[in-house]
Amino acid sequence: MMTNKYLALPPGISEANFDLAIAEFTAILGADRVLISEDLLKPYTKIMIAEPTEKHDPSAALIATEVAEVQKILKVCNKYRVPIWTISTGRNFGYGSAAPASRGQVILDLHRMNRIINVDPVMGTALLEPGVTYQQLTDYLKDNKIPLWLSCPAPSAIAGPVGNTLDRGVGYTPYGEHFMMQCGMEVVMANGEILRTGMGAIENTTAWQVFKWGYGPYLDGLFTQSNYGVVTKLGTWLMPAPPAYKPFCIRYENETDIHDIVETLRPLRMANIIPNAMVFASAIWEAAALFPRTKYYTGKGATPDSVLRDMIKAEKLGAWNVYAALYGTKEQIAVNWDIITNVVKASGKGLIITEEEAGDTQPFKYRAALMRGDMTLQEFGLYRWRGGGGSMWFAPVAQARGAETLKQMELAKSILNEHGLDYVAEFIVGMRDLHHIVDVLFDREDPVETAAAYACFDKLLSEFAKRGYAVYRVNTAFMDKTAALYGSTKQDIERSIKHALDPNGILAPGKSGIYL
Ligand SMILES: Cc1cc2nc3c(=O)[nH]c(=O)nc-3n(C[C@H](O)[C@H](O)[C@H](O)COP(=O)(O)OP(=O)(O)OC[C@H]3O[C@@H](n4cnc5c(N)ncnc54)[C@H](O)[C@@H]3O)c2cc1C
């Protein structure tokens, strides 16, 4: 419900009671850090998913700058049963952006809690507050001449390691699986208590950022993709800058080559000969970095295959484009480069392109930047492809097996095309899995296309589940459905944990489909 004063109200809370909560928040933070006007809430209401904006309007936003403020805020939330949706840098584009899972939640915005508490140049570790951006950390390393590299997601500069890691996001260096590289957290629990995970629970700890597991049950996972606490510090490992770096591309002609790509490159990845989270990008993903689809197609619906084939030929793109890199001494790289080029030649497919051959051209340039953790926003070109600002990431996990990727590609493409949408995808290679990242792009200003995108996403989830596939992360419109697909036992356990840790259900109701 919108009132004269508020854009929305938390569910079940009267305006008079919300007034009281707001007065208490204001006493903690001061009026300038309690945002309630529609104008000031705009940054939190801009979503890209295929649901009406109103479904995700917050009732207010609170800007905290200290752990003690977070503790006090949670106390007020418990008192009035106000639900609170925590963001760090709030750039979760295509997964819900900064907006809450449901209407009326108060945003707890931690972007101004942005101290780099510690970077240890010898151990290659960092302890960060939630608001630290990748740009800020990059600048810090450069200013202090610390030879460590970041691993960042494509929106790099404007997003941050804490939020990205807590949503179990990925980057493109050898440290690309970010949660794997996370080490130690500080968490404010719903009752205001402060938990330090891992070795952080030991007074005067000396090993908080170097040993992940601590003692007893490993708790850090509980605070990722969840609503069990507010993370106020997070430790992460940074990669020693290698003496040499060699990014490269391998271009493949046909869509069905995805089978052979996986079979050829998986052994190299598993043996760490290719050490990074390499990417297989589809033709449209490549094209979108360069031009909108109107250059080749102005019709409605999905871009026809014949048009795509012409585009691939004319623009000298691959139907699949592998981006990977080598890191180490020149000698190490030379040995691994020989192995890779020989394996690719022996496979009889794939055109290898080096940095020297690519020169200053895109998309090679931004991929080379991403694989060394440099800042680039080039990938936002994806939104030029179709226009209209609609995007939802459909991100199923696949075994790193050729037959599996081919099956997933064909299934995703047919469902997207059936709904008039394009298959715009990349596979990001983990140790044994592939994150199959499909950007469901649509014109959010067109209600018919938005409805088609919603139906398409719904069908993608269901049809993939029928074949034993599921997503690793999902946008706020589909969290409940995804949780249900993972089964009732898991949901029951998650609900029991929620009852134990957050008995009033104030923390981010609905995150990952978890409620009281
Ligand atoms: C063009 C494009 C490319 C992208 N490429 C990538 C990519 O390569 N890899 C990738 O992973 N993502 C990618 N994304 C998705 C997304 O933009 C990034 O994952 C981004 O890092 C998430 O935003 P953030 O870092 O600001 O996190 P936030 O939005 O701050 O946080 C993400 C979520 O984590 C939870 N959370 C945040 N902070 C806390 C806290 N302190 N305590 C408890 N819970 C918390 C909340 O549920 C929140 O919604 C891409 C998006 C676009 C538009």
XYZ file of C-alpha atoms and ligand atoms in Angstrom:
569
model
C 0.000 0.000 0.000
C 1.270 3.471 -0.850
C 0.456 6.174 1.680
C 0.901 9.938 1.648
C 4.154 9.502 3.478
C 5.531 6.172 2.314
C 6.103 4.516 -1.048
C 5.060 1.252 0.605
C 4.478 -0.151 4.072
C 5.962 -3.347 5.478
C 3.313 -6.077 5.334
C 1.112 -6.224 8.418
C 2.422 -2.974 9.878
C 0.179 0.049 10.305
C 1.336 3.466 9.216
C 1.251 4.623 12.839
C 3.560 1.812 13.934
C 5.854 2.389 10.987
C 6.016 6.064 12.015
C 7.300 4.903 15.408
C 9.915 2.621 13.838
C 11.060 5.415 11.513
C 11.372 7.774 14.481
C 13.624 5.247 16.218
C 15.713 4.668 13.077
C 16.099 8.459 12.815
C 17.263 8.673 16.408
C 19.997 6.122 15.553
C 21.100 7.435 12.154
C 19.928 11.031 11.859
C 17.274 12.137 9.375
C 19.659 12.328 6.411
C 20.361 8.588 6.571
C 16.726 7.500 6.804
C 15.280 7.746 3.304
C 11.535 7.642 2.797
C 10.632 10.001 -0.057
C 9.922 8.419 -3.437
C 12.663 10.540 -4.949
C 15.369 9.401 -2.547
C 14.255 5.773 -2.901
C 14.637 5.817 -6.703
C 18.069 4.133 -6.709
C 16.477 1.158 -4.938
C 13.445 0.780 -7.169
C 15.066 0.428 -10.590
C 14.757 -3.253 -11.409
C 15.385 -5.198 -14.603
C 13.331 -8.324 -13.901
C 9.993 -9.164 -15.546
C 7.760 -8.139 -12.661
C 6.031 -4.840 -11.894
C 8.322 -2.428 -10.070
C 5.645 -1.943 -7.360
C 6.035 -5.572 -6.279
C 9.534 -4.728 -5.084
C 9.169 -1.167 -3.797
C 10.847 -0.673 -0.409
C 9.173 1.269 2.390
C 12.388 3.068 3.364
C 16.160 2.824 3.146
C 18.574 3.112 6.032
C 22.200 4.060 5.463
C 24.348 2.563 8.216
C 28.028 3.399 8.636
C 28.942 1.472 11.808
C 28.428 -2.044 13.158
C 26.869 -0.585 16.320
C 24.240 1.149 14.171
C 23.384 -2.151 12.487
C 22.907 -3.742 15.910
C 20.581 -0.937 17.018
C 18.616 -1.036 13.765
C 17.965 -4.767 14.168
C 16.706 -4.167 17.686
C 14.108 -1.724 16.343
C 13.203 -4.148 13.551
C 12.560 -6.873 16.130
C 10.471 -4.514 18.230
C 8.153 -3.501 15.367
C 8.560 -6.659 13.200
C 9.990 -4.568 10.366
C 11.559 -6.718 7.615
C 14.963 -5.538 6.437
C 16.723 -6.274 3.128
C 20.512 -5.891 3.324
C 22.623 -4.721 0.394
C 26.338 -4.025 0.259
C 26.971 -2.154 -2.994
C 23.500 -3.026 -4.319
C 24.449 -3.804 -7.944
C 22.756 -7.179 -8.196
C 21.567 -6.393 -11.722
C 19.526 -9.105 -13.379
C 19.035 -10.813 -9.997
C 16.815 -8.112 -8.472
C 19.214 -5.117 -8.335
C 19.023 -3.279 -4.989
C 15.287 -3.865 -4.507
C 13.909 -6.256 -1.884
C 12.354 -9.636 -2.699
C 8.943 -8.319 -1.684
C 7.172 -5.003 -1.350
C 7.512 -2.956 1.816
C 10.797 -4.278 3.189
C 13.189 -1.634 4.507
C 16.539 -1.563 2.729
C 19.599 -1.724 4.958
C 22.174 -0.081 2.710
C 25.782 -0.678 3.791
C 27.509 1.066 0.877
C 28.918 3.755 3.134
C 30.430 1.175 5.450
C 33.380 0.987 3.110
C 36.638 0.668 4.991
C 39.416 -1.510 3.677
C 40.328 -2.762 7.128
C 43.410 -4.650 6.145
C 45.325 -5.865 3.124
C 48.219 -8.180 3.894
C 50.604 -7.983 0.927
C 52.582 -11.011 2.104
C 49.673 -13.347 2.790
C 47.593 -11.977 -0.100
C 44.528 -11.433 2.067
C 42.058 -8.606 2.608
C 39.474 -7.833 5.262
C 36.749 -5.602 3.903
C 33.581 -3.819 4.888
C 30.495 -4.383 2.725
C 30.593 -1.058 0.868
C 34.095 -1.468 -0.568
C 33.908 -1.471 -4.364
C 36.244 -3.323 -6.690
C 37.355 0.075 -8.024
C 38.212 1.228 -4.507
C 40.204 -1.934 -3.804
C 42.015 -1.680 -7.141
C 42.943 1.936 -6.397
C 44.130 0.960 -2.935
C 46.399 -1.772 -4.312
C 47.799 0.585 -6.957
C 48.299 3.518 -4.571
C 50.095 1.290 -2.115
C 52.038 -0.551 -4.846
C 50.787 -3.915 -3.593
C 51.310 -6.568 -6.281
C 48.030 -8.442 -5.788
C 45.267 -9.009 -8.323
C 41.515 -8.970 -7.786
C 38.968 -11.279 -9.326
C 35.841 -9.335 -10.185
C 32.514 -9.928 -11.940
C 31.832 -8.049 -15.173
C 30.272 -4.966 -13.475
C 33.587 -4.742 -11.583
C 34.198 -1.064 -10.782
C 30.741 -0.336 -9.365
C 30.048 -3.649 -7.587
C 31.872 -4.992 -4.552
C 33.577 -8.141 -3.264
C 31.358 -8.533 -0.188
C 27.951 -8.453 -1.920
C 29.215 -10.474 -4.867
C 30.758 -13.154 -2.657
C 27.681 -13.329 -0.429
C 25.571 -14.083 -3.500
C 28.228 -16.618 -4.541
C 29.141 -14.685 -7.682
C 32.000 -15.430 -10.027
C 34.914 -13.705 -11.728
C 37.396 -14.720 -14.398
C 40.868 -15.147 -12.887
C 42.171 -18.335 -11.241
C 40.391 -16.968 -8.132
C 37.116 -16.710 -10.065
C 35.006 -18.868 -7.729
C 34.735 -16.103 -5.144
C 33.212 -17.985 -2.237
C 36.024 -20.536 -2.514
C 38.460 -17.664 -1.924
C 36.503 -16.140 0.980
C 38.090 -16.514 4.433
C 36.369 -15.351 7.619
C 33.334 -13.152 8.255
C 31.891 -10.885 10.887
C 28.127 -11.204 11.103
C 25.544 -9.282 13.103
C 22.892 -11.808 14.051
C 19.185 -10.891 14.212
C 19.411 -10.558 18.010
C 22.279 -8.082 17.681
C 25.046 -10.484 18.707
C 28.253 -10.417 16.715
C 29.633 -13.661 15.310
C 33.114 -13.955 13.871
C 33.430 -17.113 11.817
C 36.399 -19.447 11.399
C 39.495 -18.416 13.354
C 37.871 -15.023 13.998
C 36.151 -16.376 17.115
C 39.524 -16.616 18.895
C 40.438 -13.538 20.886
C 43.406 -11.720 19.302
C 43.174 -14.080 16.351
C 46.190 -14.221 14.066
C 44.783 -16.577 11.435
C 41.283 -15.232 10.632
C 42.058 -14.526 6.976
C 44.318 -17.505 6.307
C 42.353 -20.570 7.491
C 38.783 -20.956 6.339
C 37.388 -23.765 8.438
C 38.093 -22.894 12.095
C 36.762 -25.523 14.472
C 33.513 -27.475 14.503
C 30.777 -26.936 11.933
C 31.779 -24.575 9.143
C 29.327 -21.676 9.382
C 30.271 -19.222 6.623
C 28.084 -20.901 4.021
C 25.028 -20.158 6.151
C 25.437 -16.460 5.446
C 25.654 -16.706 1.649
C 22.494 -16.523 -0.497
C 20.564 -16.466 2.761
C 18.803 -14.337 5.364
C 20.426 -15.516 8.580
C 22.579 -12.494 9.412
C 23.995 -9.154 8.291
C 27.591 -9.538 7.223
C 29.656 -6.543 8.311
C 33.176 -7.764 7.455
C 34.428 -10.336 4.994
C 37.880 -11.755 4.426
C 39.055 -12.691 0.960
C 42.178 -13.989 -0.738
C 43.897 -11.992 -3.449
C 46.105 -13.487 -6.132
C 49.812 -12.647 -6.266
C 50.411 -10.694 -9.478
C 52.109 -13.142 -11.853
C 55.275 -12.064 -13.650
C 53.635 -12.800 -16.997
C 50.074 -13.017 -18.303
C 48.834 -14.395 -21.609
C 45.153 -14.044 -22.475
C 43.866 -15.779 -25.575
C 40.720 -16.564 -27.509
C 39.716 -19.678 -29.420
C 36.984 -19.110 -31.955
C 34.646 -21.925 -33.026
C 32.438 -21.850 -36.105
C 29.363 -23.849 -35.182
C 26.919 -23.782 -32.295
C 27.181 -27.544 -31.855
C 30.949 -27.202 -31.383
C 30.155 -26.545 -27.715
C 30.341 -30.335 -27.308
C 33.918 -30.586 -28.557
C 35.006 -27.394 -26.814
C 34.133 -28.885 -23.452
C 35.680 -32.265 -24.227
C 38.882 -30.644 -25.512
C 39.357 -28.102 -22.730
C 38.038 -29.867 -19.614
C 41.187 -31.983 -19.124
C 43.322 -28.849 -19.426
C 41.210 -27.081 -16.816
C 41.116 -30.030 -14.417
C 44.905 -30.397 -14.663
C 45.230 -26.646 -14.017
C 47.049 -26.135 -17.306
C 44.348 -23.541 -17.957
C 44.067 -22.166 -14.425
C 41.362 -19.538 -14.697
C 37.583 -19.443 -14.757
C 37.540 -19.414 -18.552
C 34.475 -18.490 -20.535
C 32.740 -19.801 -23.650
C 30.729 -16.860 -25.003
C 27.963 -17.256 -27.578
C 27.843 -15.217 -30.792
C 25.229 -12.751 -29.578
C 27.108 -12.131 -26.334
C 30.104 -11.178 -28.489
C 28.033 -9.120 -30.890
C 26.284 -7.189 -28.120
C 29.638 -5.782 -27.032
C 29.883 -4.195 -30.460
C 26.451 -3.279 -31.869
C 22.657 -3.531 -31.316
C 20.709 -6.286 -33.034
C 18.977 -3.740 -35.300
C 22.191 -3.756 -37.336
C 21.116 -7.165 -38.633
C 17.486 -7.607 -37.666
C 14.627 -5.207 -37.084
C 11.793 -7.732 -36.920
C 9.926 -8.952 -33.846
C 10.635 -12.170 -31.983
C 13.849 -14.149 -31.838
C 16.630 -13.360 -34.284
C 16.404 -16.029 -37.013
C 19.315 -18.486 -37.261
C 19.979 -17.475 -40.861
C 20.488 -13.854 -39.737
C 22.807 -15.002 -36.967
C 24.860 -17.043 -39.423
C 25.211 -13.996 -41.714
C 26.174 -11.824 -38.760
C 28.806 -14.307 -37.543
C 30.335 -14.403 -41.018
C 30.250 -10.670 -41.672
C 31.625 -9.696 -38.263
C 34.143 -12.574 -38.098
C 32.721 -13.766 -34.784
C 32.705 -17.302 -33.481
C 29.473 -19.166 -32.815
C 31.386 -19.879 -29.575
C 34.321 -17.834 -28.354
C 36.563 -19.260 -25.663
C 38.433 -16.783 -23.468
C 41.141 -18.150 -21.203
C 44.523 -17.040 -19.902
C 47.839 -18.282 -18.634
C 49.577 -16.864 -15.568
C 53.074 -17.399 -14.219
C 56.649 -17.029 -15.365
C 57.354 -16.735 -19.095
C 58.836 -20.225 -19.014
C 55.758 -21.770 -17.357
C 53.494 -20.028 -19.807
C 55.555 -21.203 -22.780
C 55.262 -24.843 -21.683
C 51.507 -24.620 -21.091
C 50.952 -22.674 -24.295
C 52.563 -25.498 -26.286
C 50.345 -28.057 -24.584
C 47.202 -26.034 -25.259
C 47.950 -25.214 -28.886
C 48.822 -28.848 -29.586
C 45.625 -30.117 -27.977
C 43.495 -27.614 -29.892
C 45.248 -28.417 -33.199
C 44.803 -32.135 -32.604
C 41.076 -31.604 -32.034
C 40.786 -30.328 -35.601
C 38.642 -27.339 -34.613
C 39.093 -23.847 -33.245
C 41.004 -20.781 -34.365
C 43.433 -19.536 -31.706
C 43.809 -15.752 -31.404
C 46.547 -14.219 -29.261
C 46.648 -10.759 -27.705
C 49.116 -9.641 -30.364
C 46.728 -10.770 -33.110
C 43.652 -9.228 -31.473
C 45.374 -5.891 -30.913
C 43.085 -3.264 -29.500
C 39.844 -4.870 -30.668
C 36.748 -5.623 -28.608
C 35.518 -7.905 -27.147
C 39.047 -9.374 -26.731
C 40.251 -6.282 -24.917
C 37.627 -6.323 -22.186
C 37.882 -10.088 -21.762
C 41.648 -9.718 -21.310
C 40.937 -7.037 -18.685
C 38.415 -9.220 -16.833
C 40.757 -12.221 -16.733
C 43.327 -10.092 -14.893
C 40.726 -8.483 -12.616
C 40.874 -5.025 -14.217
C 37.926 -2.657 -14.193
C 35.697 -2.560 -17.296
C 32.002 -1.926 -17.852
C 32.025 -3.040 -21.480
C 29.674 -5.969 -20.801
C 26.775 -3.585 -20.184
C 26.654 -3.516 -24.008
C 24.392 -6.563 -23.581
C 21.538 -4.151 -22.870
C 22.017 -2.435 -26.177
C 21.326 -5.660 -28.060
C 17.579 -5.521 -27.642
C 17.013 -2.329 -25.641
C 14.311 -1.685 -23.064
C 16.347 -2.574 -19.969
C 14.928 -6.045 -19.206
C 17.332 -8.739 -17.999
C 17.136 -11.880 -15.886
C 20.066 -14.264 -15.561
C 19.049 -17.889 -16.004
C 22.047 -19.686 -14.540
C 21.795 -23.483 -14.487
C 24.764 -25.586 -13.520
C 26.030 -28.220 -15.942
C 28.562 -30.961 -15.582
C 31.654 -30.101 -17.602
C 30.724 -32.764 -20.156
C 30.184 -32.022 -23.834
C 26.915 -33.917 -24.157
C 25.466 -32.041 -21.170
C 26.341 -28.591 -22.448
C 24.961 -29.369 -25.873
C 21.712 -30.611 -24.336
C 21.407 -27.513 -22.132
C 22.177 -25.163 -25.013
C 19.577 -26.751 -27.296
C 16.934 -26.776 -24.583
C 17.529 -23.178 -23.485
C 17.608 -21.905 -27.046
C 14.393 -23.634 -28.061
C 12.496 -22.319 -25.010
C 13.814 -18.779 -25.504
C 13.048 -18.776 -29.218
C 9.568 -20.168 -28.593
C 8.960 -17.036 -26.476
C 10.396 -14.714 -29.128
C 13.678 -14.192 -27.251
C 17.306 -14.777 -28.184
C 19.791 -17.244 -26.740
C 22.509 -14.983 -25.310
C 24.767 -17.126 -23.171
C 28.131 -17.949 -21.790
C 29.517 -20.910 -19.940
C 31.894 -20.077 -17.088
C 34.114 -23.011 -16.313
C 34.565 -24.085 -12.714
C 36.691 -26.974 -11.509
C 34.251 -29.637 -12.721
C 31.126 -27.684 -13.523
C 30.022 -25.033 -15.931
C 27.855 -22.128 -14.852
C 25.624 -21.820 -17.916
C 24.763 -18.124 -17.793
C 21.889 -17.147 -20.072
C 20.862 -13.497 -20.167
C 17.101 -13.452 -20.744
C 17.032 -10.051 -22.439
C 13.715 -8.327 -23.115
C 12.145 -4.921 -23.591
C 10.791 -4.089 -20.143
C 8.830 -1.204 -21.594
C 6.809 -3.625 -23.716
C 4.240 -5.416 -21.508
C 3.752 -8.250 -23.990
C 7.463 -8.965 -24.209
C 7.815 -8.651 -20.429
C 5.062 -11.226 -19.918
C 6.750 -13.496 -22.468
C 10.065 -13.145 -20.624
C 8.406 -14.102 -17.329
C 6.721 -17.136 -18.886
C 9.958 -18.076 -20.599
C 11.960 -17.965 -17.362
C 9.321 -20.012 -15.606
C 9.441 -22.649 -18.316
C 13.233 -22.674 -18.383
C 13.275 -23.464 -14.661
C 10.669 -26.232 -14.964
C 11.984 -27.898 -18.099
C 15.557 -27.844 -16.848
C 14.441 -29.320 -13.512
C 12.700 -32.193 -15.319
C 16.092 -33.158 -16.707
C 17.948 -32.886 -13.378
C 19.305 -29.359 -13.827
C 18.924 -26.364 -11.530
C 20.207 -22.815 -11.226
C 22.965 -21.782 -8.799
C 21.462 -18.345 -8.155
C 18.267 -16.648 -9.215
C 16.454 -13.308 -9.326
C 13.929 -12.240 -6.700
C 10.906 -13.069 -8.884
C 11.799 -16.775 -8.968
C 13.357 -17.472 -5.573
C 10.332 -19.332 -4.170
C 9.969 -21.517 -7.227
C 13.653 -22.355 -7.252
C 13.620 -23.212 -3.543
C 10.664 -25.541 -4.164
C 12.557 -27.285 -6.965
C 15.379 -28.031 -4.529
C 12.868 -29.968 -2.415
C 10.952 -29.844 0.845
C 13.592 -31.417 3.106
C 16.052 -28.655 2.307
C 13.311 -26.049 2.748
C 12.253 -27.490 6.116
C 15.814 -27.413 7.413
C 16.294 -23.860 6.172
C 13.076 -22.829 7.913
C 14.208 -24.485 11.169
C 17.471 -22.561 11.027
C 15.504 -19.387 10.341
C 13.340 -19.967 13.425
C 16.413 -20.519 15.568
C 18.409 -17.533 14.330
C 15.745 -14.974 13.447
C 12.590 -15.853 15.425
C 10.753 -12.686 14.330
C 11.658 -13.193 10.676
C 13.035 -9.666 10.260
C 15.968 -10.489 7.967
C 15.243 -10.405 4.234
C 12.097 -12.577 4.117
C 11.996 -14.486 0.858
C 15.737 -14.405 0.111
C 16.425 -17.734 -1.620
C 12.814 -18.697 -0.817
C 13.512 -18.792 2.941
C 10.756 -17.572 5.297
C 10.003 -18.038 8.945
C 26.354 -6.886 -17.614
C 26.399 -7.646 -16.328
C 27.372 -8.597 -16.130
C 27.411 -9.315 -14.928
N 28.434 -10.201 -14.750
C 28.543 -10.876 -13.583
C 29.625 -11.754 -13.365
O 30.535 -11.851 -14.182
N 29.669 -12.457 -12.205
C 28.720 -12.301 -11.239
O 28.810 -12.933 -10.189
N 27.683 -11.457 -11.419
C 27.571 -10.727 -12.549
N 26.531 -9.842 -12.718
C 25.495 -9.772 -11.675
C 25.743 -8.708 -10.560
O 25.731 -7.414 -11.117
C 27.030 -8.941 -9.761
O 27.026 -10.231 -9.177
C 27.283 -7.945 -8.637
O 28.568 -8.124 -8.101
C 26.252 -8.057 -7.488
O 26.080 -6.816 -6.910
P 26.871 -6.321 -5.609
O 28.272 -6.818 -5.711
O 26.650 -4.865 -5.516
O 26.151 -7.106 -4.438
P 24.871 -6.632 -3.584
O 23.795 -6.248 -4.516
O 25.275 -5.652 -2.562
O 24.539 -7.986 -2.823
C 24.018 -9.111 -3.480
C 23.054 -9.831 -2.541
O 23.776 -10.391 -1.455
C 23.051 -10.228 -0.234
N 23.847 -9.350 0.640
C 24.562 -8.279 0.244
N 25.202 -7.735 1.259
C 24.899 -8.447 2.345
C 25.314 -8.373 3.697
N 26.164 -7.451 4.089
N 24.823 -9.272 4.578
C 23.965 -10.231 4.169
N 23.551 -10.365 2.884
C 24.023 -9.481 1.969
C 21.722 -9.616 -0.590
O 20.781 -10.650 -0.755
C 21.996 -8.937 -1.915
O 20.859 -8.858 -2.738
C 26.443 -9.102 -13.916
C 25.454 -8.133 -14.126
C 25.448 -7.415 -15.317
C 24.397 -6.386 -15.516
